[in-house]
Amino acid sequence: ALQGRCGGVKKYRGAVKNRSGRLSGRVRQLQATGERNRLRIAEPPQQSRHVFLRLKSPPEGGIWGGVRLANDAKGGDKAARISESGIKKEQTYLIKTNIMSKVTVVGAGAVGATCANVMACREVASEVVLIDIKEGLSEGKMLDMYQCSTLMDFDTKVVGATNDYKTTANSDVVVITSGIPRKPGMTREELIGTNANIMKGVIENVVKYSPRAIIIVVANPMDTLTYLALKASGLPKNRIIGMGGALDSARFKCYLAKATGANINNVDGMVIGGHGDTTMIPLLSKASVNGVPVTQFASKKKLEEAVASTMVGGATLTKLIGTSAWYAPGAGAAMMVEAILNDQKKMVPCCCYLDGEYGQKDICIGVPAIIGRKGIEKIVKIDLTKEEAEKFAASAEAVRKTNNILHEIKAL
């Protein structure tokens, strides 16, 4: 059995946590008893997973005496009997259990490192592994991140590795960012030759060491590389997701906020279609500010400018920075990982494999989907205007043309 210290328990914001922010231990059957200032978690034989216990509704006073959970460790809110030291009566409270999770980020460039950093700081996963082919790059960035943990008070285990996929074994989610980034004047499609070969090598190792992982593709050209990842891996279509729509939608919300003067967190906007400067489709008809159509906050001209700025959002940043952006792409991937691991059932515009949906087959392209523990749990059908539907069909045709290059270069 493992022991976790729980002395010096503090109460704040309706929660009780220990000095590291959680009560934790390795369990197979979830059962915990308090022993003075320590928390002991038994480990009878069955399954080997970690859980974190977070007390959601603690009593107002008293010292914790013990915690006992007889439920299984599958996660979710569990009813528990909490007895307080010095108080005879027992009260029932809720405890949230989260099974330990591991995430690997492939590619230690700016996007990959940002994704790993966001997940570590937000404690999205119990362990984050960053892997790259360049000697020492991942190790250095994760060492830097580990030193940051004491300043930002997070406890995520961070690991860096150079081309050693054994370190990534049994990952729940793998985020693939590896590949050459765009330079000024380049399109995402021009990256396909180099990045397709990189993707095939990565997928081979991911499937070998983490056969049950859900894969999030960030590398460009994203729609085509998502399609390649699906075909090369042989995994079910719900476990291969492209991140592009989440990023494009974030940029759409940014420009809508600028156009309307609204708080960006009150703005709702969605981008579907291919993740390309000419193939993405910002859905102005669905955009709103707290449910109110954006047309009530900005002129038609300003809204059309927001759409145009969204479509060249990546190219604009590449021109300004000199290379591809990384903060929003990294955060977008981290957001999707969090939706998967926490089974949030969040609707996210993302690149999914279509088999008849939206009138398309055998293609990976951006549509709204429900993202949860199984990956893509449902593709959401939304009503499109005639113009939007025509643009979506044209976008799919453009993505297919790029997909055909995979056969020309013998990647498929």
Short mmCIF file of C-alpha atoms in Angstrom, two decimals:
data_model
loop_
_atom_site.label_atom_id
_atom_site.label_comp_id
_atom_site.label_asym_id
_atom_site.label_seq_id
_atom_site.Cartn_x
_atom_site.Cartn_y
_atom_site.Cartn_z
CA ALA A 1 0.00 0.00 0.00
CA LEU A 2 1.06 3.56 -0.65
CA GLN A 3 0.64 6.42 1.77
CA GLY A 4 -0.07 10.04 1.02
CA ARG A 5 0.46 12.78 3.59
CA CYS A 6 -2.65 14.74 4.46
CA GLY A 7 -1.46 16.77 7.39
CA GLY A 8 -2.07 20.51 7.46
CA VAL A 9 -5.35 20.16 5.63
CA LYS A 10 -6.76 23.52 4.55
CA LYS A 11 -10.34 24.42 3.75
CA TYR A 12 -11.01 26.92 0.99
CA ARG A 13 -13.64 27.44 -1.68
CA GLY A 14 -15.70 24.57 -0.37
CA ALA A 15 -12.95 22.02 -0.77
CA VAL A 16 -10.48 20.24 1.46
CA LYS A 17 -7.05 19.51 0.03
CA ASN A 18 -3.68 18.58 1.41
CA ARG A 19 -0.57 20.69 0.86
CA SER A 20 -0.08 19.26 -2.62
CA GLY A 21 -3.69 19.95 -3.53
CA ARG A 22 -4.91 16.35 -3.48
CA LEU A 23 -5.16 13.12 -1.55
CA SER A 24 -3.73 10.37 -3.70
CA GLY A 25 -2.48 6.82 -3.85
CA ARG A 26 -2.19 3.76 -6.07
CA VAL A 27 -5.30 1.60 -5.80
CA ARG A 28 -6.94 -1.44 -7.23
CA GLN A 29 -9.97 -1.53 -4.99
CA LEU A 30 -10.76 1.96 -3.77
CA GLN A 31 -10.64 1.91 0.02
CA ALA A 32 -9.03 4.54 2.23
CA THR A 33 -8.78 5.03 5.98
CA GLY A 34 -7.28 7.97 7.82
CA GLU A 35 -4.50 7.32 10.32
CA ARG A 36 -3.74 10.43 12.32
CA ASN A 37 -2.17 12.80 9.82
CA ARG A 38 -1.71 10.27 7.07
CA LEU A 39 -3.98 8.79 4.42
CA ARG A 40 -3.45 5.11 3.71
CA ILE A 41 -4.89 3.49 0.60
CA ALA A 42 -5.14 -0.29 0.42
CA GLU A 43 -4.08 -2.14 -2.74
CA PRO A 44 -5.67 -5.60 -3.03
CA PRO A 45 -5.04 -7.48 -6.30
CA GLN A 46 -7.15 -6.55 -9.32
CA GLN A 47 -6.45 -3.54 -11.47
CA SER A 48 -3.44 -1.23 -11.10
CA ARG A 49 -4.48 2.39 -11.54
CA HIS A 50 -4.14 5.66 -9.65
CA VAL A 51 -6.99 7.73 -8.30
CA PHE A 52 -7.06 11.18 -6.78
CA LEU A 53 -9.59 11.93 -4.05
CA ARG A 54 -10.98 15.46 -3.89
CA LEU A 55 -13.38 16.32 -1.08
CA LYS A 56 -16.12 18.40 -2.70
CA SER A 57 -18.44 19.21 0.26
CA PRO A 58 -16.49 19.06 3.53
CA PRO A 59 -18.05 19.79 6.92
CA GLU A 60 -17.60 23.27 8.29
CA GLY A 61 -15.56 22.22 11.29
CA GLY A 62 -13.67 19.36 12.91
CA ILE A 63 -10.66 17.28 11.95
CA TRP A 64 -10.85 14.51 9.42
CA GLY A 65 -10.94 11.08 11.03
CA GLY A 66 -11.38 8.72 8.12
CA VAL A 67 -12.57 8.18 4.58
CA ARG A 68 -13.96 4.93 3.23
CA LEU A 69 -15.08 4.24 -0.32
CA ALA A 70 -16.55 0.88 -1.27
CA ASN A 71 -17.22 1.83 -4.91
CA ASP A 72 -15.07 0.86 -7.86
CA ALA A 73 -12.39 3.21 -9.21
CA LYS A 74 -13.94 4.05 -12.55
CA GLY A 75 -14.15 7.77 -11.85
CA GLY A 76 -17.01 10.18 -11.36
CA ASP A 77 -18.74 11.40 -8.21
CA LYS A 78 -19.01 8.76 -5.50
CA ALA A 79 -20.97 8.88 -2.27
CA ALA A 80 -18.72 8.30 0.73
CA ARG A 81 -19.12 8.09 4.50
CA ILE A 82 -16.92 10.66 6.21
CA SER A 83 -16.51 10.43 9.97
CA GLU A 84 -15.09 13.39 11.84
CA SER A 85 -12.71 12.98 14.76
CA GLY A 86 -14.43 13.92 18.01
CA ILE A 87 -17.89 13.87 16.40
CA LYS A 88 -19.89 10.69 16.76
CA LYS A 89 -22.37 11.10 13.94
CA GLU A 90 -21.51 10.25 10.33
CA GLN A 91 -22.35 12.51 7.40
CA THR A 92 -22.41 11.72 3.69
CA TYR A 93 -20.41 13.83 1.24
CA LEU A 94 -19.33 13.51 -2.37
CA ILE A 95 -15.81 12.62 -3.41
CA LYS A 96 -14.65 12.93 -7.02
CA THR A 97 -12.30 10.20 -8.18
CA ASN A 98 -10.10 10.60 -11.25
CA ILE A 99 -8.22 7.62 -12.63
CA MET A 100 -4.55 8.38 -13.25
CA SER A 101 -3.86 9.43 -16.82
CA LYS A 102 -0.81 9.68 -19.05
CA VAL A 103 -0.43 11.90 -22.10
CA THR A 104 2.40 11.95 -24.63
CA VAL A 105 3.20 14.93 -26.83
CA VAL A 106 5.27 14.04 -29.89
CA GLY A 107 7.39 16.96 -31.05
CA ALA A 108 9.14 19.33 -28.63
CA GLY A 109 8.89 22.40 -30.83
CA ALA A 110 7.01 25.49 -29.76
CA VAL A 111 3.52 23.98 -30.23
CA GLY A 112 4.35 20.67 -28.54
CA ALA A 113 6.12 22.29 -25.61
CA THR A 114 3.25 24.76 -25.14
CA CYS A 115 0.73 21.93 -25.16
CA ALA A 116 2.76 20.02 -22.56
CA ASN A 117 3.15 23.13 -20.42
CA VAL A 118 -0.57 23.95 -20.47
CA MET A 119 -1.47 20.39 -19.48
CA ALA A 120 1.12 20.33 -16.70
CA CYS A 121 0.09 23.69 -15.25
CA ARG A 122 -3.61 22.83 -15.37
CA GLU A 123 -2.94 19.30 -14.07
CA VAL A 124 -4.89 17.90 -16.99
CA ALA A 125 -3.04 14.59 -16.70
CA SER A 126 -1.09 12.83 -13.97
CA GLU A 127 1.91 12.39 -16.26
CA VAL A 128 2.97 14.28 -19.37
CA VAL A 129 5.73 12.92 -21.63
CA LEU A 130 7.38 15.10 -24.28
CA ILE A 131 9.38 13.28 -26.95
CA ASP A 132 11.48 14.53 -29.86
CA ILE A 133 14.20 13.25 -32.20
CA LYS A 134 16.56 16.09 -31.29
CA GLU A 135 18.96 15.04 -28.54
CA GLY A 136 18.27 16.73 -25.22
CA LEU A 137 15.52 19.08 -26.43
CA SER A 138 12.62 17.33 -24.67
CA GLU A 139 14.65 16.63 -21.55
CA GLY A 140 15.69 20.28 -21.30
CA LYS A 141 12.20 21.66 -21.77
CA MET A 142 10.67 19.26 -19.27
CA LEU A 143 13.40 19.99 -16.73
CA ASP A 144 12.61 23.68 -17.12
CA MET A 145 8.91 22.86 -16.69
CA TYR A 146 9.61 20.79 -13.57
CA GLN A 147 11.44 23.71 -12.01
CA CYS A 148 8.39 25.84 -12.84
CA SER A 149 6.13 23.50 -10.82
CA THR A 150 7.27 24.90 -7.49
CA LEU A 151 6.48 28.43 -8.67
CA MET A 152 3.03 27.62 -10.04
CA ASP A 153 2.06 24.90 -7.53
CA PHE A 154 1.33 21.96 -9.81
CA ASP A 155 2.25 18.31 -9.26
CA THR A 156 2.06 16.82 -12.72
CA LYS A 157 4.85 14.35 -13.43
CA VAL A 158 6.79 15.65 -16.45
CA VAL A 159 9.15 13.47 -18.50
CA GLY A 160 11.35 14.29 -21.49
CA ALA A 161 12.73 11.68 -23.88
CA THR A 162 14.82 11.58 -27.05
CA ASN A 163 13.29 9.16 -29.56
CA ASP A 164 12.61 6.54 -26.85
CA TYR A 165 8.99 5.52 -27.31
CA LYS A 166 9.19 3.03 -24.45
CA THR A 167 8.89 6.08 -22.20
CA THR A 168 5.52 6.81 -23.78
CA ALA A 169 4.10 3.33 -23.20
CA ASN A 170 0.45 3.03 -22.16
CA SER A 171 -0.42 6.65 -22.88
CA ASP A 172 -4.13 7.42 -22.78
CA VAL A 173 -3.82 10.25 -25.30
CA VAL A 174 -1.04 11.06 -27.78
CA VAL A 175 -0.77 14.53 -29.32
CA ILE A 176 1.26 14.63 -32.55
CA THR A 177 2.81 18.01 -33.31
CA SER A 178 6.00 16.80 -34.98
CA GLY A 179 6.89 18.06 -38.44
CA ILE A 180 8.34 21.13 -40.08
CA PRO A 181 6.44 24.38 -39.37
CA ARG A 182 5.25 26.89 -41.95
CA LYS A 183 7.49 29.72 -43.05
CA PRO A 184 6.20 33.03 -44.40
CA GLY A 185 4.56 32.54 -47.80
CA MET A 186 4.09 28.79 -47.39
CA THR A 187 0.72 27.06 -47.39
CA ARG A 188 -0.06 24.20 -45.03
CA GLU A 189 -0.41 21.88 -48.04
CA GLU A 190 3.21 22.48 -49.08
CA LEU A 191 4.37 20.65 -45.94
CA ILE A 192 2.88 17.31 -46.95
CA GLY A 193 5.94 15.56 -48.40
CA THR A 194 8.14 15.86 -45.33
CA ASN A 195 5.44 15.70 -42.68
CA ALA A 196 3.68 12.65 -44.14
CA ASN A 197 6.84 10.56 -43.72
CA ILE A 198 7.29 11.85 -40.18
CA MET A 199 3.66 11.01 -39.37
CA LYS A 200 3.98 7.41 -40.56
CA GLY A 201 7.00 6.80 -38.33
CA VAL A 202 5.30 8.35 -35.31
CA ILE A 203 2.08 6.39 -35.82
CA GLU A 204 4.00 3.11 -36.01
CA ASN A 205 5.58 3.76 -32.60
CA VAL A 206 2.40 5.07 -31.01
CA VAL A 207 0.42 1.99 -32.00
CA LYS A 208 3.24 -0.27 -30.83
CA TYR A 209 3.59 1.22 -27.34
CA SER A 210 0.13 2.73 -26.71
CA PRO A 211 -2.34 0.63 -28.71
CA ARG A 212 -5.34 1.94 -26.77
CA ALA A 213 -4.45 5.62 -27.06
CA ILE A 214 -6.61 8.32 -28.59
CA ILE A 215 -4.55 10.32 -31.09
CA ILE A 216 -4.84 14.08 -31.65
CA VAL A 217 -3.18 15.36 -34.82
CA VAL A 218 -1.86 18.93 -34.83
CA ALA A 219 0.81 18.73 -37.57
CA ASN A 220 0.02 20.24 -40.98
CA PRO A 221 -1.53 19.74 -43.44
CA MET A 222 -3.79 18.69 -40.60
CA ASP A 223 -6.79 17.21 -42.45
CA THR A 224 -4.62 15.07 -44.71
CA LEU A 225 -2.29 13.96 -41.90
CA THR A 226 -5.32 13.03 -39.77
CA TYR A 227 -6.51 10.89 -42.69
CA LEU A 228 -3.04 9.35 -42.99
CA ALA A 229 -2.91 8.65 -39.25
CA LEU A 230 -6.26 6.85 -39.45
CA LYS A 231 -5.29 4.72 -42.43
CA ALA A 232 -1.76 3.96 -41.24
CA SER A 233 -2.77 3.08 -37.68
CA GLY A 234 -5.76 0.89 -38.40
CA LEU A 235 -7.41 2.30 -35.27
CA PRO A 236 -11.16 2.96 -34.99
CA LYS A 237 -12.21 6.29 -36.47
CA ASN A 238 -13.35 7.67 -33.10
CA ARG A 239 -9.78 7.52 -31.80
CA ILE A 240 -8.15 9.74 -34.45
CA ILE A 241 -8.95 13.45 -34.16
CA GLY A 242 -7.55 16.52 -35.90
CA MET A 243 -7.26 19.68 -33.80
CA GLY A 244 -7.64 22.35 -36.53
CA GLY A 245 -11.30 23.28 -36.05
CA ALA A 246 -10.78 24.08 -32.37
CA LEU A 247 -7.96 26.49 -33.24
CA ASP A 248 -9.79 28.08 -36.16
CA SER A 249 -12.88 28.58 -33.99
CA ALA A 250 -10.77 30.27 -31.29
CA ARG A 251 -9.42 32.66 -33.92
CA PHE A 252 -12.95 33.30 -35.22
CA LYS A 253 -14.07 34.20 -31.69
CA CYS A 254 -11.09 36.53 -31.39
CA TYR A 255 -11.99 38.48 -34.52
CA LEU A 256 -15.70 38.46 -33.65
CA ALA A 257 -14.86 39.94 -30.26
CA LYS A 258 -12.83 42.67 -31.95
CA ALA A 259 -15.65 43.39 -34.40
CA THR A 260 -18.43 43.49 -31.81
CA GLY A 261 -16.51 44.91 -28.85
CA ALA A 262 -17.84 42.02 -26.75
CA ASN A 263 -15.95 40.07 -24.10
CA ILE A 264 -14.26 37.25 -26.00
CA ASN A 265 -15.49 34.69 -23.47
CA ASN A 266 -19.07 35.70 -24.23
CA VAL A 267 -18.59 35.14 -27.95
CA ASP A 268 -19.58 31.85 -29.57
CA GLY A 269 -18.39 31.00 -33.06
CA MET A 270 -17.64 27.87 -35.05
CA VAL A 271 -15.43 27.07 -38.02
CA ILE A 272 -15.92 23.90 -40.07
CA GLY A 273 -14.32 22.53 -43.24
CA GLY A 274 -10.66 22.07 -44.01
CA HIS A 275 -7.90 23.60 -41.89
CA GLY A 276 -6.59 25.74 -44.73
CA ASP A 277 -6.56 29.40 -45.65
CA THR A 278 -9.05 28.81 -48.47
CA THR A 279 -10.92 25.76 -47.17
CA MET A 280 -12.11 26.74 -43.68
CA ILE A 281 -15.67 27.99 -43.28
CA PRO A 282 -16.41 30.38 -40.39
CA LEU A 283 -20.15 30.01 -39.74
CA LEU A 284 -21.33 33.57 -39.36
CA SER A 285 -24.94 32.36 -39.28
CA LYS A 286 -24.27 30.52 -36.00
CA ALA A 287 -22.11 33.22 -34.32
CA SER A 288 -23.52 34.92 -31.23
CA VAL A 289 -22.75 36.90 -28.09
CA ASN A 290 -24.31 35.03 -25.16
CA GLY A 291 -26.94 33.65 -27.53
CA VAL A 292 -27.67 36.95 -29.26
CA PRO A 293 -26.76 36.97 -32.99
CA VAL A 294 -23.59 38.94 -33.72
CA THR A 295 -25.48 40.86 -36.39
CA GLN A 296 -26.98 42.92 -33.56
CA PHE A 297 -23.53 44.06 -32.43
CA ALA A 298 -21.60 44.79 -35.63
CA SER A 299 -22.16 45.87 -39.21
CA LYS A 300 -22.14 43.40 -42.10
CA LYS A 301 -18.84 44.85 -43.29
CA LYS A 302 -17.14 44.36 -39.91
CA LEU A 303 -18.42 40.79 -39.64
CA GLU A 304 -17.23 39.95 -43.15
CA GLU A 305 -13.81 41.35 -42.22
CA ALA A 306 -13.83 39.07 -39.13
CA VAL A 307 -14.51 36.06 -41.38
CA ALA A 308 -11.73 37.05 -43.79
CA SER A 309 -9.25 37.63 -40.95
CA THR A 310 -10.10 34.22 -39.48
CA MET A 311 -9.37 32.43 -42.73
CA VAL A 312 -5.87 33.91 -42.97
CA GLY A 313 -5.36 33.89 -39.19
CA GLY A 314 -2.49 31.43 -39.31
CA ALA A 315 -0.77 33.14 -42.24
CA THR A 316 -1.09 36.51 -40.47
CA LEU A 317 0.75 35.17 -37.43
CA THR A 318 3.37 33.43 -39.57
CA LYS A 319 4.10 36.72 -41.31
CA LEU A 320 4.34 38.59 -38.00
CA ILE A 321 6.37 35.99 -36.10
CA GLY A 322 8.37 34.43 -38.91
CA THR A 323 7.10 30.91 -38.17
CA SER A 324 3.88 29.15 -37.17
CA ALA A 325 2.02 30.31 -34.07
CA TRP A 326 2.23 28.14 -30.96
CA TYR A 327 0.31 29.50 -27.96
CA ALA A 328 -3.24 28.98 -29.27
CA PRO A 329 -2.43 25.74 -31.17
CA GLY A 330 -0.81 24.25 -28.06
CA ALA A 331 -3.69 25.35 -25.84
CA GLY A 332 -6.22 24.01 -28.36
CA ALA A 333 -4.66 20.54 -28.24
CA ALA A 334 -4.50 20.66 -24.42
CA MET A 335 -8.19 21.61 -24.28
CA MET A 336 -9.09 18.57 -26.37
CA VAL A 337 -6.99 16.28 -24.16
CA GLU A 338 -8.80 17.62 -21.10
CA ALA A 339 -12.18 17.00 -22.74
CA ILE A 340 -11.16 13.38 -23.39
CA LEU A 341 -9.61 12.54 -20.03
CA ASN A 342 -12.39 14.18 -18.02
CA ASP A 343 -15.11 12.79 -20.29
CA GLN A 344 -16.52 16.28 -20.66
CA LYS A 345 -18.81 15.51 -23.62
CA LYS A 346 -17.75 18.89 -24.98
CA MET A 347 -18.84 19.93 -28.47
CA VAL A 348 -15.69 20.88 -30.35
CA PRO A 349 -15.26 21.65 -34.06
CA CYS A 350 -12.53 19.20 -35.06
CA CYS A 351 -11.30 17.03 -37.88
CA CYS A 352 -13.28 13.77 -37.97
CA TYR A 353 -13.57 10.87 -40.38
CA LEU A 354 -16.88 11.13 -42.22
CA ASP A 355 -18.81 8.13 -43.49
CA GLY A 356 -21.87 9.73 -45.00
CA GLU A 357 -22.25 12.65 -42.58
CA TYR A 358 -22.64 16.02 -44.32
CA GLY A 359 -22.83 14.11 -47.61
CA GLN A 360 -19.15 13.12 -47.48
CA LYS A 361 -17.38 9.75 -47.29
CA ASP A 362 -13.82 8.55 -46.75
CA ILE A 363 -12.46 11.94 -45.69
CA CYS A 364 -11.22 13.64 -42.53
CA ILE A 365 -12.51 17.20 -42.29
CA GLY A 366 -13.68 19.66 -39.68
CA VAL A 367 -17.19 19.28 -38.26
CA PRO A 368 -18.66 19.75 -34.77
CA ALA A 369 -18.34 16.64 -32.60
CA ILE A 370 -18.91 15.56 -29.01
CA ILE A 371 -15.54 14.78 -27.43
CA GLY A 372 -15.34 12.49 -24.41
CA ARG A 373 -13.48 9.51 -22.96
CA LYS A 374 -13.97 7.48 -26.13
CA GLY A 375 -12.63 10.25 -28.33
CA ILE A 376 -15.15 11.28 -30.98
CA GLU A 377 -18.38 10.13 -29.37
CA LYS A 378 -20.80 11.74 -31.80
CA ILE A 379 -20.65 13.84 -34.94
CA VAL A 380 -23.16 16.66 -34.57
CA LYS A 381 -25.28 17.49 -37.61
CA ILE A 382 -26.07 21.19 -37.88
CA ASP A 383 -28.21 22.95 -40.44
CA LEU A 384 -26.14 24.87 -42.96
CA THR A 385 -27.31 27.62 -45.27
CA LYS A 386 -27.21 26.86 -48.99
CA GLU A 387 -24.04 28.95 -49.32
CA GLU A 388 -22.36 27.22 -46.35
CA ALA A 389 -23.25 23.78 -47.71
CA GLU A 390 -21.75 24.65 -51.10
CA LYS A 391 -18.58 25.93 -49.44
CA PHE A 392 -18.33 22.75 -47.36
CA ALA A 393 -18.58 20.58 -50.49
CA ALA A 394 -15.88 22.67 -52.18
CA SER A 395 -13.70 22.45 -49.08
CA ALA A 396 -14.02 18.65 -49.03
CA GLU A 397 -13.01 18.49 -52.69
CA ALA A 398 -9.89 20.56 -51.96
CA VAL A 399 -8.95 18.31 -49.04
CA ARG A 400 -9.36 15.24 -51.25
CA LYS A 401 -6.93 16.70 -53.78
CA THR A 402 -4.33 17.04 -51.04
CA ASN A 403 -5.12 13.50 -49.84
CA ASN A 404 -4.39 12.21 -53.33
CA ILE A 405 -0.80 13.39 -52.95
CA LEU A 406 -0.40 10.71 -50.27
CA HIS A 407 -0.78 8.09 -53.01
CA GLU A 408 1.55 9.99 -55.37
CA ILE A 409 4.34 10.00 -52.77
CA LYS A 410 3.47 6.40 -51.79
CA ALA A 411 2.64 7.34 -48.20
CA LEU A 412 -0.54 5.25 -48.62
#
